[in-house]
Amino acid sequence: MSTPIKSDRAAWLQGPLAECTAVPAERKHPWRLILLGAPGVGKGTQAELLTERLGACHLSTGDVFRAAGSRKDCDQSPAMKAALDYMRRGELVPDTTVWEMVRERSHCILNCGGFILDGFPRTLGQAESLKELMGKEKLALSAVVNYELPVDEIVRRLSGRRTCEKCKSVFHVTERPPKVEAVCDRCGGRLFQREDDRPASITVRLEAYERSTAPLIQFYKNLGLLLSIAAKGSPDEIFARTMEKMNKLASN
Ligand code: AP5
């Protein structure tokens, strides 16, 4: 299989008026995946690997908020400004704001090449909204991949994370260092540390995860969609584990 062209995800990151440089090819059996797991467990890292293999769109709600945050102040709606404040503190953005943003990008979810949702849904309310949207179009989720990792390792991953300001590729200062310090291997962009990766925000994010997002594990288990994966080891090992479970599911 040829490697799909990496999309700049413009329609997802900037909104429905923007056009992506590459859209996923139409597929007979597109993968429609949700990645679950605590902040820092490695969802974004796995989403990048899965995107390359499956050709589906990587749809991260956190990336949409960060893209809005990097725009000029006057381009941000009051709701988006409030959302960015929640995010800086490590709290969840209210469901109404998140859903408004996802709903106006729903064509990214309904496209024929599939998707990998990363960071959405994060509450039962968001999960119900997604179910309704997909149900109306008679689309079904392929699987919900839940990554599991002890909390001390999660904190280590978050504190060492560095992200490219241009292409959003993710690195880690010791585990996945760039070839040149603070410079992105992919596009040469500057690497920065996310504001919500400071210790105070990390604690708030982990609490929000336990309170609001962890209940989704049971929700998707009840729907027979949950694949739990140990997130220990290298990104390639975790990716291989994920593909093995997904292929088993697809062959059933
Ligand atoms: P979001 O951007 O979704 O952040 P998150 O879920 O907290 O997840 P992260 O991006 O922090 O971690 P990750 O699991 O993707 O890990 P990564 O691959 O980067 O959301 C941010 C905020 O936006 C939220 O707090 C909230 O305020 C708001 N928000 C977003 N969506 C929302 C929603 N739906 N509802 C309400 N609010 C919402 O990896 C982490 C580090 O570990 C990296 O440095 C990486 O290189 C390294 N690493 C990865 N894998 C490995 C490995 N196997 N071994 C060693 N290091 C590794």
mmCIF file of C-alpha atoms and ligand atoms in Angstrom:
data_model
loop_
_atom_site.group_PDB
_atom_site.id
_atom_site.type_symbol
_atom_site.label_atom_id
_atom_site.label_comp_id
_atom_site.label_asym_id
_atom_site.label_seq_id
_atom_site.Cartn_x
_atom_site.Cartn_y
_atom_site.Cartn_z
ATOM 1 C CA MET A 1 0.000 0.000 0.000
ATOM 2 C CA SER A 2 1.353 3.463 -0.869
ATOM 3 C CA THR A 3 1.837 5.972 1.960
ATOM 4 C CA PRO A 4 -1.029 8.483 1.983
ATOM 5 C CA ILE A 5 -0.091 12.138 1.505
ATOM 6 C CA LYS A 6 -0.073 13.910 4.878
ATOM 7 C CA SER A 7 -2.877 16.442 4.962
ATOM 8 C CA ASP A 8 -2.448 19.835 6.612
ATOM 9 C CA ARG A 9 -5.974 19.237 8.093
ATOM 10 C CA ALA A 10 -6.849 22.836 7.206
ATOM 11 C CA ALA A 11 -10.622 22.224 7.172
ATOM 12 C CA TRP A 12 -10.443 20.710 10.647
ATOM 13 C CA LEU A 13 -7.952 23.146 12.189
ATOM 14 C CA GLN A 14 -9.204 26.395 10.625
ATOM 15 C CA GLY A 15 -12.872 25.650 9.986
ATOM 16 C CA PRO A 16 -15.156 24.582 7.157
ATOM 17 C CA LEU A 17 -14.154 27.400 4.763
ATOM 18 C CA ALA A 18 -10.538 26.196 4.587
ATOM 19 C CA GLU A 19 -9.451 23.490 2.147
ATOM 20 C CA CYS A 20 -7.117 20.614 2.994
ATOM 21 C CA THR A 21 -4.062 20.026 0.806
ATOM 22 C CA ALA A 22 -4.970 16.331 0.690
ATOM 23 C CA VAL A 23 -8.187 14.572 1.579
ATOM 24 C CA PRO A 24 -8.288 10.855 2.391
ATOM 25 C CA ALA A 25 -9.105 8.561 -0.513
ATOM 26 C CA GLU A 26 -12.605 7.109 -0.512
ATOM 27 C CA ARG A 27 -12.591 3.610 0.979
ATOM 28 C CA LYS A 28 -15.019 0.743 0.958
ATOM 29 C CA HIS A 29 -14.353 0.053 4.632
ATOM 30 C CA PRO A 30 -12.998 3.272 6.163
ATOM 31 C CA TRP A 31 -11.736 3.148 9.736
ATOM 32 C CA ARG A 32 -13.759 5.329 12.084
ATOM 33 C CA LEU A 33 -11.861 5.348 15.337
ATOM 34 C CA ILE A 34 -11.933 7.101 18.686
ATOM 35 C CA LEU A 35 -8.757 7.217 20.767
ATOM 36 C CA LEU A 36 -9.416 7.308 24.518
ATOM 37 C CA GLY A 37 -6.954 7.594 27.372
ATOM 38 C CA ALA A 38 -5.629 10.024 29.962
ATOM 39 C CA PRO A 39 -3.840 13.227 28.899
ATOM 40 C CA GLY A 40 -0.290 12.392 27.845
ATOM 41 C CA VAL A 41 -0.868 8.666 27.387
ATOM 42 C CA GLY A 42 0.250 9.019 23.749
ATOM 43 C CA LYS A 43 -3.002 9.406 21.780
ATOM 44 C CA GLY A 44 -1.602 12.098 19.480
ATOM 45 C CA THR A 45 1.552 10.060 18.822
ATOM 46 C CA GLN A 46 -0.480 6.968 17.958
ATOM 47 C CA ALA A 47 -2.928 9.038 15.895
ATOM 48 C CA GLU A 48 -0.033 10.160 13.673
ATOM 49 C CA LEU A 49 1.119 6.555 13.146
ATOM 50 C CA LEU A 50 -2.429 5.338 12.541
ATOM 51 C CA THR A 51 -3.082 8.151 10.078
ATOM 52 C CA GLU A 52 -0.050 7.117 8.028
ATOM 53 C CA ARG A 53 -1.155 3.478 7.990
ATOM 54 C CA LEU A 54 -4.923 3.875 7.598
ATOM 55 C CA GLY A 55 -5.070 7.076 5.566
ATOM 56 C CA ALA A 56 -7.908 8.397 7.742
ATOM 57 C CA CYS A 57 -8.051 12.014 8.971
ATOM 58 C CA HIS A 58 -6.521 12.822 12.371
ATOM 59 C CA LEU A 59 -9.146 14.946 14.117
ATOM 60 C CA SER A 60 -7.928 16.368 17.434
ATOM 61 C CA THR A 61 -10.140 18.870 19.258
ATOM 62 C CA GLY A 62 -7.153 20.063 21.324
ATOM 63 C CA ASP A 63 -5.356 20.945 18.060
ATOM 64 C CA VAL A 64 -8.354 23.034 16.938
ATOM 65 C CA PHE A 65 -8.281 25.044 20.184
ATOM 66 C CA ARG A 66 -4.505 25.497 19.957
ATOM 67 C CA ALA A 67 -4.792 26.606 16.311
ATOM 68 C CA ALA A 68 -7.405 29.194 17.357
ATOM 69 C CA GLY A 69 -5.132 30.303 20.197
ATOM 70 C CA SER A 70 -2.289 31.035 17.794
ATOM 71 C CA ARG A 71 -4.496 33.323 15.671
ATOM 72 C CA LYS A 72 -4.598 37.102 16.230
ATOM 73 C CA ASP A 73 -6.676 38.091 19.247
ATOM 74 C CA CYS A 74 -9.329 39.913 17.164
ATOM 75 C CA ASP A 75 -10.030 36.701 15.200
ATOM 76 C CA GLN A 76 -11.185 34.857 18.320
ATOM 77 C CA SER A 77 -14.881 34.738 19.220
ATOM 78 C CA PRO A 78 -15.805 35.326 22.913
ATOM 79 C CA ALA A 79 -16.651 31.604 23.190
ATOM 80 C CA MET A 80 -13.218 30.668 21.819
ATOM 81 C CA LYS A 81 -11.458 33.094 24.190
ATOM 82 C CA ALA A 82 -13.304 31.493 27.103
ATOM 83 C CA ALA A 83 -12.422 28.010 25.770
ATOM 84 C CA LEU A 84 -8.719 28.910 25.675
ATOM 85 C CA ASP A 85 -8.883 30.044 29.316
ATOM 86 C CA TYR A 86 -10.391 26.694 30.345
ATOM 87 C CA MET A 87 -7.671 24.931 28.411
ATOM 88 C CA ARG A 88 -4.784 26.895 29.970
ATOM 89 C CA ARG A 89 -6.076 25.967 33.425
ATOM 90 C CA GLY A 90 -6.311 22.303 32.366
ATOM 91 C CA GLU A 91 -10.106 22.213 32.699
ATOM 92 C CA LEU A 92 -12.450 20.787 30.088
ATOM 93 C CA VAL A 93 -14.045 23.254 27.686
ATOM 94 C CA PRO A 94 -17.877 23.257 28.138
ATOM 95 C CA ASP A 95 -19.768 20.742 25.990
ATOM 96 C CA THR A 96 -21.764 23.422 24.133
ATOM 97 C CA THR A 97 -18.598 25.148 22.850
ATOM 98 C CA VAL A 98 -16.927 21.870 21.915
ATOM 99 C CA TRP A 99 -20.000 20.577 20.110
ATOM 100 C CA GLU A 100 -20.515 23.857 18.223
ATOM 101 C CA MET A 101 -16.940 23.589 16.962
ATOM 102 C CA VAL A 102 -17.206 19.900 16.031
ATOM 103 C CA ARG A 103 -20.629 20.322 14.428
ATOM 104 C CA GLU A 104 -19.392 23.011 12.052
ATOM 105 C CA ARG A 105 -16.592 20.623 11.009
ATOM 106 C CA SER A 106 -18.855 17.569 10.773
ATOM 107 C CA HIS A 107 -17.956 16.971 7.120
ATOM 108 C CA CYS A 108 -14.497 15.876 8.389
ATOM 109 C CA ILE A 109 -16.233 13.164 10.437
ATOM 110 C CA LEU A 110 -18.627 12.160 7.680
ATOM 111 C CA ASN A 111 -15.988 11.944 4.910
ATOM 112 C CA CYS A 112 -15.590 8.620 3.092
ATOM 113 C CA GLY A 113 -11.949 8.011 4.029
ATOM 114 C CA GLY A 114 -12.534 7.637 7.754
ATOM 115 C CA PHE A 115 -11.261 9.450 10.839
ATOM 116 C CA ILE A 116 -9.242 9.094 14.004
ATOM 117 C CA LEU A 117 -10.831 11.191 16.722
ATOM 118 C CA ASP A 118 -8.297 12.245 19.368
ATOM 119 C CA GLY A 119 -9.561 14.104 22.455
ATOM 120 C CA PHE A 120 -13.215 13.922 21.432
ATOM 121 C CA PRO A 121 -15.602 12.798 22.823
ATOM 122 C CA ARG A 122 -14.513 13.546 26.354
ATOM 123 C CA THR A 123 -17.826 13.504 28.213
ATOM 124 C CA LEU A 124 -20.929 11.337 28.002
ATOM 125 C CA GLY A 125 -22.816 14.323 26.532
ATOM 126 C CA GLN A 126 -20.262 14.641 23.713
ATOM 127 C CA ALA A 127 -20.408 10.870 23.090
ATOM 128 C CA GLU A 128 -24.200 11.045 22.749
ATOM 129 C CA SER A 129 -23.952 14.008 20.326
ATOM 130 C CA LEU A 130 -21.459 12.110 18.155
ATOM 131 C CA LYS A 131 -23.640 8.989 18.183
ATOM 132 C CA GLU A 132 -26.601 11.052 17.012
ATOM 133 C CA LEU A 133 -24.611 12.783 14.234
ATOM 134 C CA MET A 134 -23.249 9.490 12.896
ATOM 135 C CA GLY A 135 -26.592 7.710 13.358
ATOM 136 C CA LYS A 136 -28.345 10.278 11.148
ATOM 137 C CA GLU A 137 -25.885 9.380 8.355
ATOM 138 C CA LYS A 138 -26.099 5.658 9.159
ATOM 139 C CA LEU A 139 -22.387 5.538 9.962
ATOM 140 C CA ALA A 140 -20.943 3.261 12.639
ATOM 141 C CA LEU A 141 -17.745 3.489 14.666
ATOM 142 C CA SER A 142 -15.167 0.784 13.855
ATOM 143 C CA ALA A 143 -13.644 0.752 17.352
ATOM 144 C CA VAL A 144 -12.728 2.807 20.407
ATOM 145 C CA VAL A 145 -9.091 2.317 21.367
ATOM 146 C CA ASN A 146 -8.416 2.925 25.051
ATOM 147 C CA TYR A 147 -4.746 3.438 25.974
ATOM 148 C CA GLU A 148 -3.746 2.564 29.550
ATOM 149 C CA LEU A 149 -0.630 3.747 31.432
ATOM 150 C CA PRO A 150 0.346 4.302 35.116
ATOM 151 C CA VAL A 151 0.064 7.907 36.271
ATOM 152 C CA ASP A 152 3.792 8.478 37.001
ATOM 153 C CA GLU A 153 4.680 7.587 33.399
ATOM 154 C CA ILE A 154 1.906 9.899 32.131
ATOM 155 C CA VAL A 155 3.329 12.827 34.109
ATOM 156 C CA ARG A 156 6.824 12.077 32.732
ATOM 157 C CA ARG A 157 5.501 12.053 29.159
ATOM 158 C CA LEU A 158 3.615 15.324 29.609
ATOM 159 C CA SER A 159 6.462 17.208 31.268
ATOM 160 C CA GLY A 160 8.929 16.295 28.486
ATOM 161 C CA ARG A 161 6.612 16.888 25.544
ATOM 162 C CA ARG A 162 7.545 19.404 22.852
ATOM 163 C CA THR A 163 5.232 20.276 19.943
ATOM 164 C CA CYS A 164 5.970 21.835 16.563
ATOM 165 C CA GLU A 165 4.329 25.260 16.247
ATOM 166 C CA LYS A 166 3.868 24.765 12.474
ATOM 167 C CA CYS A 167 2.924 21.147 11.681
ATOM 168 C CA LYS A 168 1.968 20.094 15.270
ATOM 169 C CA SER A 169 4.249 17.036 15.237
ATOM 170 C CA VAL A 170 4.936 15.821 18.764
ATOM 171 C CA PHE A 171 8.347 15.031 20.296
ATOM 172 C CA HIS A 172 9.710 14.207 23.748
ATOM 173 C CA VAL A 173 12.937 15.661 25.100
ATOM 174 C CA THR A 174 14.363 12.241 26.037
ATOM 175 C CA GLU A 175 12.046 9.554 24.603
ATOM 176 C CA ARG A 176 11.478 10.992 21.131
ATOM 177 C CA PRO A 177 13.984 13.810 20.742
ATOM 178 C CA PRO A 178 14.244 15.793 17.512
ATOM 179 C CA LYS A 179 17.501 15.465 15.527
ATOM 180 C CA VAL A 180 18.293 19.149 16.180
ATOM 181 C CA GLU A 181 17.310 20.507 19.598
ATOM 182 C CA ALA A 182 14.023 22.484 19.552
ATOM 183 C CA VAL A 183 13.618 22.105 15.756
ATOM 184 C CA CYS A 184 10.969 19.933 14.105
ATOM 185 C CA ASP A 185 12.361 17.011 12.042
ATOM 186 C CA ARG A 186 9.417 17.177 9.663
ATOM 187 C CA CYS A 187 9.112 20.851 8.728
ATOM 188 C CA GLY A 188 11.886 22.766 10.519
ATOM 189 C CA GLY A 189 9.350 24.595 12.723
ATOM 190 C CA ARG A 190 10.127 25.709 16.273
ATOM 191 C CA LEU A 191 9.292 23.272 19.082
ATOM 192 C CA PHE A 192 7.544 24.652 22.153
ATOM 193 C CA GLN A 193 6.181 23.427 25.476
ATOM 194 C CA ARG A 194 2.397 23.578 25.836
ATOM 195 C CA GLU A 195 1.100 25.924 28.538
ATOM 196 C CA ASP A 196 -1.104 23.160 29.970
ATOM 197 C CA ASP A 197 1.919 20.878 30.433
ATOM 198 C CA ARG A 198 2.945 22.838 33.560
ATOM 199 C CA PRO A 199 2.599 20.834 36.810
ATOM 200 C CA ALA A 200 -0.489 22.713 38.148
ATOM 201 C CA SER A 201 -2.425 22.231 34.901
ATOM 202 C CA ILE A 202 -1.383 18.573 34.621
ATOM 203 C CA THR A 203 -3.004 17.821 38.000
ATOM 204 C CA VAL A 204 -6.255 19.544 36.951
ATOM 205 C CA ARG A 205 -6.279 17.671 33.613
ATOM 206 C CA LEU A 206 -5.803 14.277 35.251
ATOM 207 C CA GLU A 207 -8.654 15.014 37.676
ATOM 208 C CA ALA A 208 -10.921 16.135 34.810
ATOM 209 C CA TYR A 209 -10.078 12.943 32.951
ATOM 210 C CA GLU A 210 -11.021 10.712 35.917
ATOM 211 C CA ARG A 211 -14.234 12.613 36.569
ATOM 212 C CA SER A 212 -15.584 13.190 33.039
ATOM 213 C CA THR A 213 -13.779 11.032 30.471
ATOM 214 C CA ALA A 214 -13.054 7.727 32.241
ATOM 215 C CA PRO A 215 -16.823 6.912 32.339
ATOM 216 C CA LEU A 216 -16.685 6.697 28.516
ATOM 217 C CA ILE A 217 -14.706 3.457 28.864
ATOM 218 C CA GLN A 218 -17.787 1.683 30.229
ATOM 219 C CA PHE A 219 -20.056 3.499 27.738
ATOM 220 C CA TYR A 220 -18.133 2.108 24.748
ATOM 221 C CA LYS A 221 -17.575 -1.270 26.421
ATOM 222 C CA ASN A 222 -21.364 -1.613 26.662
ATOM 223 C CA LEU A 223 -21.573 -0.892 22.914
ATOM 224 C CA GLY A 224 -19.020 -3.682 22.237
ATOM 225 C CA LEU A 225 -16.541 -1.233 20.691
ATOM 226 C CA LEU A 226 -13.767 -1.016 23.278
ATOM 227 C CA LEU A 227 -10.208 -2.220 22.578
ATOM 228 C CA SER A 228 -7.944 -1.707 25.600
ATOM 229 C CA ILE A 229 -4.230 -1.420 24.863
ATOM 230 C CA ALA A 230 -1.271 -1.179 27.268
ATOM 231 C CA ALA A 231 0.526 2.070 26.375
ATOM 232 C CA LYS A 232 3.915 0.951 27.800
ATOM 233 C CA GLY A 233 6.916 0.594 25.523
ATOM 234 C CA SER A 234 7.968 2.483 22.415
ATOM 235 C CA PRO A 235 5.442 4.218 20.117
ATOM 236 C CA ASP A 236 6.138 1.540 17.461
ATOM 237 C CA GLU A 237 5.432 -1.277 19.917
ATOM 238 C CA ILE A 238 2.160 0.314 20.997
ATOM 239 C CA PHE A 239 1.230 0.925 17.378
ATOM 240 C CA ALA A 240 1.906 -2.762 16.529
ATOM 241 C CA ARG A 241 -0.281 -3.820 19.494
ATOM 242 C CA THR A 242 -3.043 -1.500 18.279
ATOM 243 C CA MET A 243 -2.928 -2.782 14.695
ATOM 244 C CA GLU A 244 -2.942 -6.394 15.879
ATOM 245 C CA LYS A 245 -6.135 -5.859 17.907
ATOM 246 C CA MET A 246 -7.776 -3.838 15.135
ATOM 247 C CA ASN A 247 -6.959 -6.431 12.475
ATOM 248 C CA LYS A 248 -8.381 -9.162 14.708
ATOM 249 C CA LEU A 249 -11.548 -7.102 15.066
ATOM 250 C CA ALA A 250 -11.791 -6.510 11.304
ATOM 251 C CA SER A 251 -11.395 -10.227 10.526
ATOM 252 C CA ASN A 252 -14.236 -11.240 12.904
HETATM 253 P P1 AP5 B 1 -5.781 17.614 24.067
HETATM 254 O O1 AP5 B 1 -4.910 18.313 23.137
HETATM 255 O O2 AP5 B 1 -6.754 16.621 23.549
HETATM 256 O O3 AP5 B 1 -4.861 16.990 25.163
HETATM 257 P P2 AP5 B 1 -4.950 15.641 26.009
HETATM 258 O O4 AP5 B 1 -6.065 14.702 25.823
HETATM 259 O O5 AP5 B 1 -4.782 16.158 27.373
HETATM 260 O O6 AP5 B 1 -3.884 14.777 25.439
HETATM 261 P P3 AP5 B 1 -2.497 15.228 25.142
HETATM 262 O O7 AP5 B 1 -2.418 15.880 23.800
HETATM 263 O O8 AP5 B 1 -1.962 16.028 26.298
HETATM 264 O O9 AP5 B 1 -1.699 13.868 25.188
HETATM 265 P P4 AP5 B 1 -1.668 12.652 24.180
HETATM 266 O O10 AP5 B 1 -2.366 11.504 24.801
HETATM 267 O O11 AP5 B 1 -2.070 13.064 22.807
HETATM 268 O O12 AP5 B 1 -0.110 12.343 24.229
HETATM 269 P P5 AP5 B 1 1.051 12.647 23.178
HETATM 270 O O13 AP5 B 1 0.958 11.723 22.034
HETATM 271 O O14 AP5 B 1 1.160 14.109 22.909
HETATM 272 O O15 AP5 B 1 -6.641 18.644 24.932
HETATM 273 C C1 AP5 B 1 -6.074 19.768 25.539
HETATM 274 C C2 AP5 B 1 -7.148 20.573 26.232
HETATM 275 O O16 AP5 B 1 -8.121 21.038 25.266
HETATM 276 C C3 AP5 B 1 -7.986 19.837 27.272
HETATM 277 O O17 AP5 B 1 -7.348 19.821 28.532
HETATM 278 C C4 AP5 B 1 -9.275 20.691 27.273
HETATM 279 O O18 AP5 B 1 -9.095 21.876 27.984
HETATM 280 C C5 AP5 B 1 -9.425 21.049 25.813
HETATM 281 N N1 AP5 B 1 -10.243 20.054 25.073
HETATM 282 C C6 AP5 B 1 -9.842 19.353 23.987
HETATM 283 N N2 AP5 B 1 -10.809 18.544 23.567
HETATM 284 C C7 AP5 B 1 -11.860 18.725 24.409
HETATM 285 C C8 AP5 B 1 -13.141 18.143 24.495
HETATM 286 N N3 AP5 B 1 -13.540 17.219 23.631
HETATM 287 N N4 AP5 B 1 -13.945 18.537 25.505
HETATM 288 C C9 AP5 B 1 -13.562 19.469 26.392
HETATM 289 N N5 AP5 B 1 -12.351 20.056 26.356
HETATM 290 C C10 AP5 B 1 -11.490 19.693 25.373
HETATM 291 O O19 AP5 B 1 2.306 12.154 24.056
HETATM 292 C C11 AP5 B 1 2.704 12.869 25.200
HETATM 293 C C12 AP5 B 1 4.264 12.890 25.256
HETATM 294 O O20 AP5 B 1 4.741 11.552 25.430
HETATM 295 C C13 AP5 B 1 4.920 13.395 23.960
HETATM 296 O O21 AP5 B 1 6.063 14.133 24.291
HETATM 297 C C14 AP5 B 1 5.320 12.123 23.207
HETATM 298 O O22 AP5 B 1 6.433 12.308 22.356
HETATM 299 C C15 AP5 B 1 5.621 11.177 24.353
HETATM 300 N N6 AP5 B 1 5.319 9.788 24.035
HETATM 301 C C16 AP5 B 1 4.243 9.335 23.326
HETATM 302 N N7 AP5 B 1 4.275 7.989 23.243
HETATM 303 C C17 AP5 B 1 5.373 7.600 23.947
HETATM 304 C C18 AP5 B 1 5.948 6.321 24.261
HETATM 305 N N8 AP5 B 1 5.377 5.202 23.819
HETATM 306 N N9 AP5 B 1 7.056 6.275 25.028
HETATM 307 C C19 AP5 B 1 7.618 7.438 25.472
HETATM 308 N N10 AP5 B 1 7.151 8.677 25.191
HETATM 309 C C20 AP5 B 1 6.034 8.747 24.467
#
